[in-house]
Tab-separated table of C-alpha atoms in Angstrom:
chain	number	residue	atom	x	y	z
A	997	MET	CA	-25.119	-15.790	-25.471
A	998	PHE	CA	-23.433	-13.705	-22.819
A	999	THR	CA	-20.216	-11.777	-22.248
A	1000	ILE	CA	-18.173	-11.611	-19.048
A	1001	ALA	CA	-16.664	-8.267	-18.063
A	1002	PRO	CA	-15.749	-6.347	-14.891
A	1003	ALA	CA	-18.494	-4.403	-13.147
A	1004	SER	CA	-18.461	-0.642	-12.780
A	1005	PRO	CA	-19.768	1.199	-9.683
A	1006	ALA	CA	-22.978	1.885	-11.601
A	1007	ASP	CA	-23.545	-1.877	-11.983
A	1008	LEU	CA	-23.427	-2.782	-8.295
A	1009	GLU	CA	-27.125	-2.300	-7.527
A	1010	GLU	CA	-28.136	-4.651	-10.354
A	1011	ALA	CA	-25.409	-7.092	-9.363
A	1012	ALA	CA	-26.713	-7.108	-5.776
A	1013	ALA	CA	-30.244	-7.857	-6.995
A	1014	VAL	CA	-28.987	-10.861	-8.985
A	1015	LEU	CA	-27.093	-12.168	-5.955
A	1016	ALA	CA	-30.176	-11.729	-3.771
A	1017	THR	CA	-32.167	-13.883	-6.186
A	1018	ALA	CA	-29.426	-16.500	-6.370
A	1019	PHE	CA	-29.029	-16.698	-2.578
A	1020	ARG	CA	-32.758	-16.761	-1.872
A	1021	GLN	CA	-32.602	-20.310	-0.482
A	1022	ASP	CA	-29.052	-20.264	0.845
A	1023	THR	CA	-28.699	-21.730	4.328
A	1024	VAL	CA	-25.884	-19.433	5.466
A	1025	THR	CA	-27.561	-16.147	4.541
A	1026	SER	CA	-30.772	-17.504	6.091
A	1027	THR	CA	-29.054	-17.238	9.468
A	1028	LEU	CA	-28.777	-13.472	8.902
A	1029	VAL	CA	-31.852	-12.437	6.910
A	1030	SER	CA	-35.312	-13.959	7.078
A	1031	GLY	CA	-38.943	-12.937	6.752
A	1032	SER	CA	-41.363	-12.121	3.954
A	1033	ASP	CA	-39.165	-9.321	2.600
A	1034	ARG	CA	-36.021	-11.449	2.646
A	1035	GLU	CA	-35.042	-10.927	-0.994
A	1036	ARG	CA	-35.315	-7.136	-0.725
A	1037	ARG	CA	-33.151	-7.145	2.398
A	1038	LEU	CA	-30.674	-9.535	0.803
A	1039	ALA	CA	-30.309	-7.107	-2.095
A	1040	LEU	CA	-29.510	-4.345	0.405
A	1041	LEU	CA	-27.017	-6.598	2.175
A	1042	PHE	CA	-25.190	-7.542	-1.025
A	1043	GLU	CA	-25.136	-3.954	-2.234
A	1044	ALA	CA	-23.589	-2.822	1.055
A	1045	MET	CA	-21.040	-5.630	0.843
A	1046	LEU	CA	-20.133	-4.785	-2.734
A	1047	ARG	CA	-19.804	-1.052	-2.116
A	1048	SER	CA	-17.800	-1.482	1.092
A	1049	GLY	CA	-15.386	-4.128	-0.206
A	1050	ALA	CA	-15.098	-4.351	-3.973
A	1051	PRO	CA	-13.815	-0.821	-4.707
A	1052	SER	CA	-10.695	-1.223	-2.594
A	1053	SER	CA	-10.046	-4.939	-2.276
A	1054	GLY	CA	-11.661	-7.002	-4.997
A	1055	ARG	CA	-13.075	-7.653	-8.408
A	1056	VAL	CA	-16.710	-8.064	-9.441
A	1057	ASP	CA	-17.270	-9.959	-12.684
A	1058	LEU	CA	-20.597	-9.812	-14.506
A	1059	ALA	CA	-22.071	-12.094	-17.146
A	1060	ARG	CA	-24.278	-9.925	-19.378
A	1061	ARG	CA	-26.737	-11.137	-21.978
A	1062	ASP	CA	-25.491	-9.992	-25.358
A	1063	THR	CA	-28.902	-8.976	-26.714
A	1064	ASP	CA	-29.898	-6.477	-24.033
A	1065	GLY	CA	-27.066	-6.191	-21.477
A	1066	VAL	CA	-29.098	-7.689	-18.619
A	1067	VAL	CA	-26.884	-9.097	-15.843
A	1068	LEU	CA	-27.305	-12.883	-15.704
A	1069	GLY	CA	-24.656	-13.767	-13.147
A	1070	VAL	CA	-22.187	-12.238	-10.720
A	1071	ALA	CA	-18.888	-13.368	-9.192
A	1072	VAL	CA	-17.280	-11.405	-6.362
A	1073	TRP	CA	-13.572	-11.939	-5.739
A	1074	GLU	CA	-11.150	-10.665	-3.122
A	1075	MET	CA	-7.529	-10.146	-4.120
A	1076	PRO	CA	-4.602	-11.647	-2.164
A	1077	ASP	CA	-3.406	-8.206	-1.056
A	1078	ALA	CA	-6.876	-6.960	-0.118
A	1079	ARG	CA	-6.967	-3.910	2.122
A	1080	HIS	CA	-10.483	-3.149	3.272
A	1081	SER	CA	-11.291	0.538	3.545
A	1082	VAL	CA	-12.701	1.411	6.948
A	1083	LEU	CA	-14.208	4.556	5.443
A	1084	ASP	CA	-16.085	2.549	2.787
A	1085	GLN	CA	-17.407	0.206	5.463
A	1086	VAL	CA	-18.540	3.056	7.713
A	1087	ARG	CA	-20.354	4.677	4.785
A	1088	GLN	CA	-22.352	1.487	4.274
A	1089	LEU	CA	-23.319	0.965	7.928
A	1090	PRO	CA	-26.843	2.421	7.453
A	1091	THR	CA	-27.471	0.014	4.572
A	1092	PHE	CA	-26.110	-2.929	6.577
A	1093	ALA	CA	-28.459	-1.958	9.416
A	1094	ARG	CA	-31.461	-1.759	7.071
A	1095	ALA	CA	-30.638	-5.201	5.688
A	1096	LEU	CA	-29.823	-6.979	8.932
A	1097	GLY	CA	-31.549	-4.959	11.620
A	1098	LEU	CA	-29.704	-3.818	14.716
A	1099	ARG	CA	-29.962	-7.288	16.253
A	1100	GLY	CA	-28.629	-8.863	13.096
A	1101	LEU	CA	-25.376	-6.917	13.073
A	1102	PRO	CA	-23.827	-8.939	15.944
A	1103	ARG	CA	-24.895	-12.182	14.213
A	1104	ALA	CA	-23.204	-11.034	11.035
A	1105	MET	CA	-20.012	-10.261	12.949
A	1106	ARG	CA	-20.040	-13.731	14.545
A	1107	LEU	CA	-20.567	-15.323	11.133
A	1108	GLN	CA	-17.683	-13.332	9.698
A	1109	ARG	CA	-15.420	-14.459	12.532
A	1110	ALA	CA	-16.408	-18.113	12.014
A	1111	LEU	CA	-15.629	-17.916	8.310
A	1112	ALA	CA	-12.397	-15.970	8.806
A	1113	SER	CA	-11.084	-18.504	11.326
A	1114	HIS	CA	-10.812	-21.084	8.540
A	1115	ARG	CA	-9.199	-18.889	5.885
A	1116	PRO	CA	-5.771	-20.219	4.899
A	1117	VAL	CA	-2.850	-18.020	5.863
A	1118	GLU	CA	-1.123	-18.333	2.478
A	1119	PRO	CA	-1.736	-15.458	0.027
A	1120	HIS	CA	-4.705	-16.413	-2.146
A	1121	TRP	CA	-7.648	-15.188	-4.159
A	1122	TYR	CA	-10.974	-15.569	-2.364
A	1123	LEU	CA	-14.268	-16.267	-4.109
A	1124	ALA	CA	-16.654	-14.408	-1.812
A	1125	GLN	CA	-19.923	-14.842	-3.745
A	1126	ILE	CA	-21.039	-16.234	-7.051
A	1127	GLY	CA	-24.613	-16.482	-8.246
A	1128	VAL	CA	-26.840	-16.738	-11.299
A	1129	GLY	CA	-30.303	-15.220	-11.731
A	1130	ASP	CA	-33.444	-17.297	-12.168
A	1131	GLY	CA	-33.725	-16.933	-15.933
A	1132	ALA	CA	-30.147	-17.972	-16.684
A	1133	ARG	CA	-29.732	-21.181	-14.721
A	1134	GLY	CA	-28.574	-24.181	-16.654
A	1135	ALA	CA	-26.977	-22.063	-19.388
A	1136	GLY	CA	-23.378	-22.395	-18.174
A	1137	VAL	CA	-23.212	-18.885	-16.773
A	1138	GLY	CA	-21.854	-19.890	-13.366
A	1139	GLY	CA	-19.142	-22.122	-14.787
A	1140	ALA	CA	-18.098	-19.469	-17.295
A	1141	LEU	CA	-17.820	-16.831	-14.568
A	1142	LEU	CA	-15.682	-19.152	-12.486
A	1143	GLU	CA	-13.355	-20.246	-15.271
A	1144	SER	CA	-12.934	-16.732	-16.635
A	1145	ARG	CA	-11.330	-15.455	-13.442
A	1146	LEU	CA	-9.463	-18.699	-12.740
A	1147	ARG	CA	-7.609	-18.341	-16.049
A	1148	SER	CA	-6.179	-14.984	-15.022
A	1149	ILE	CA	-5.404	-16.260	-11.518
A	1150	ASP	CA	-3.572	-19.254	-12.986
A	1151	ALA	CA	-1.510	-16.927	-15.136
A	1152	ASP	CA	-0.243	-15.345	-11.910
A	1153	GLY	CA	0.342	-18.722	-10.240
A	1154	LEU	CA	-1.860	-18.118	-7.201
A	1155	PRO	CA	-4.175	-20.418	-5.216
A	1156	VAL	CA	-7.898	-19.831	-4.596
A	1157	TYR	CA	-10.155	-20.334	-1.576
A	1158	LEU	CA	-13.928	-20.414	-1.146
A	1159	GLU	CA	-16.598	-21.534	1.320
A	1160	SER	CA	-19.211	-24.012	0.117
A	1161	SER	CA	-22.747	-24.184	1.471
A	1162	ASN	CA	-24.597	-25.869	-1.400
A	1163	GLU	CA	-23.971	-29.552	-1.981
A	1164	ARG	CA	-25.354	-29.448	-5.510
A	1165	ASN	CA	-22.392	-27.451	-6.742
A	1166	ARG	CA	-19.487	-29.438	-5.365
A	1167	ALA	CA	-18.921	-31.266	-8.680
A	1168	LEU	CA	-18.420	-27.927	-10.452
A	1169	TYR	CA	-15.712	-26.903	-8.031
A	1170	ARG	CA	-14.016	-30.274	-8.150
A	1171	ARG	CA	-13.919	-30.115	-11.933
A	1172	SER	CA	-12.194	-26.767	-11.558
A	1173	GLY	CA	-9.567	-28.193	-9.229
A	1174	PHE	CA	-10.931	-27.390	-5.760
A	1175	ARG	CA	-10.794	-29.802	-2.840
A	1176	SER	CA	-12.289	-29.771	0.623
A	1177	ILE	CA	-9.869	-28.878	3.408
A	1178	ALA	CA	-12.149	-28.343	6.438
A	1179	SER	CA	-15.683	-28.245	7.780
A	1180	ILE	CA	-16.567	-24.771	9.022
A	1181	THR	CA	-18.147	-24.887	12.452
A	1182	GLY	CA	-19.812	-22.240	14.568
A	1183	ILE	CA	-22.690	-21.368	12.211
A	1184	PRO	CA	-26.114	-22.429	13.559
A	1185	GLY	CA	-27.850	-25.051	11.453
A	1186	VAL	CA	-25.238	-25.409	8.717
A	1187	THR	CA	-21.665	-26.634	8.333
A	1188	PRO	CA	-20.151	-25.222	5.126
A	1189	ALA	CA	-17.036	-26.694	3.586
A	1190	ALA	CA	-13.800	-24.769	3.150
A	1191	MET	CA	-12.404	-25.475	-0.325
A	1192	TRP	CA	-8.944	-24.814	-1.737
A	1193	ARG	CA	-7.491	-24.809	-5.242
A	1194	ASP	CA	-3.713	-25.051	-5.544
A	1195	ALA	CA	-1.753	-22.573	-7.609
A	1196	ALA	CA	-1.305	-23.621	-11.212
A	1197	ARG	CA	2.481	-23.665	-10.910
A	1198	SER	CA	2.453	-25.657	-7.669
A	1199	ALA	CA	0.458	-28.684	-8.690
A	1200	PRO	CA	1.505	-31.033	-5.838
A	1201	VAL	CA	-1.218	-31.126	-3.189
A	1202	SER	CA	0.215	-29.738	0.003
A	1203	THR	CA	-1.129	-29.264	3.484
A	1204	VAL	CA	-2.978	-25.977	3.727
A	1205	SER	CA	-2.599	-24.130	7.003
A	1206	THR	CA	-5.586	-22.309	8.445
A	1207	PRO	CA	-5.747	-20.065	11.494
A	1208	SER	CA	-7.808	-22.693	13.356
A	1209	ASP	CA	-5.549	-25.515	12.054
A	1210	ARG	CA	-8.568	-27.716	11.271
A	1211	ARG	CA	-8.219	-29.989	8.242
A	1212	GLU	CA	-10.032	-32.852	6.564
A	1213	SER	CA	-9.333	-34.889	3.449
A	1214	SER	CA	-12.939	-35.917	2.869
A	1215	ALA	CA	-14.472	-35.052	-0.495
A	1216	ALA	CA	-17.942	-34.660	1.057
A	1217	GLU	CA	-18.225	-30.901	0.823
A	1218	ASN	CA	-21.271	-28.730	0.239
A	1219	GLY	CA	-20.751	-26.147	-2.528
A	1220	VAL	CA	-20.851	-22.371	-2.563
A	1221	PRO	CA	-24.288	-20.864	-3.345
A	1222	LEU	CA	-24.201	-21.064	-7.120
A	1223	PRO	CA	-27.594	-21.762	-8.679
A	1224	ALA	CA	-26.421	-22.488	-12.193
């Protein structure tokens, strides 16, 4: 059994390690971090991302095993009114550099621009990352993390957006009400799907506007990295 609760600043290093394990084979992060020490560098990357973004603009939910408190899964969310702290980002620059290398920083910026160009303009919650550690896959941890936050989002009547890069998980997102709205281009070797979930109080499916104004109605999306 496990319990889902918000992370504290002291939890972020462990949360980053779980995400690094979960994203070990992810095609998008492979464009940024590779090599024999990939998982160690991924952990640094996720820790820098969590510490530079979550304190001021998001929520980090953890699924902890009830018997010993070990973190089994992590979901990282960005709020609709997110305001990223430049100071927090500057503080994490050395860690970003250690994770990506100096040559990797420009690649990361290009990736961020490619992803941002497809973000809908309507206010929404954004599922940035969600992942489950090796020992907890198949136990419903990923689905529980997703549904836990969606319940509170639905109570506020807000939509949700995510990028999908893992085809195995598309059924999970569809069951939770997501649909594919675009194919994200500009990332070498992979074409993730942009997925949208309408607000609970606005059930009719409407056209979702994105900055690049690219849309598709196909249900052939990939799935965010969620080994569950």
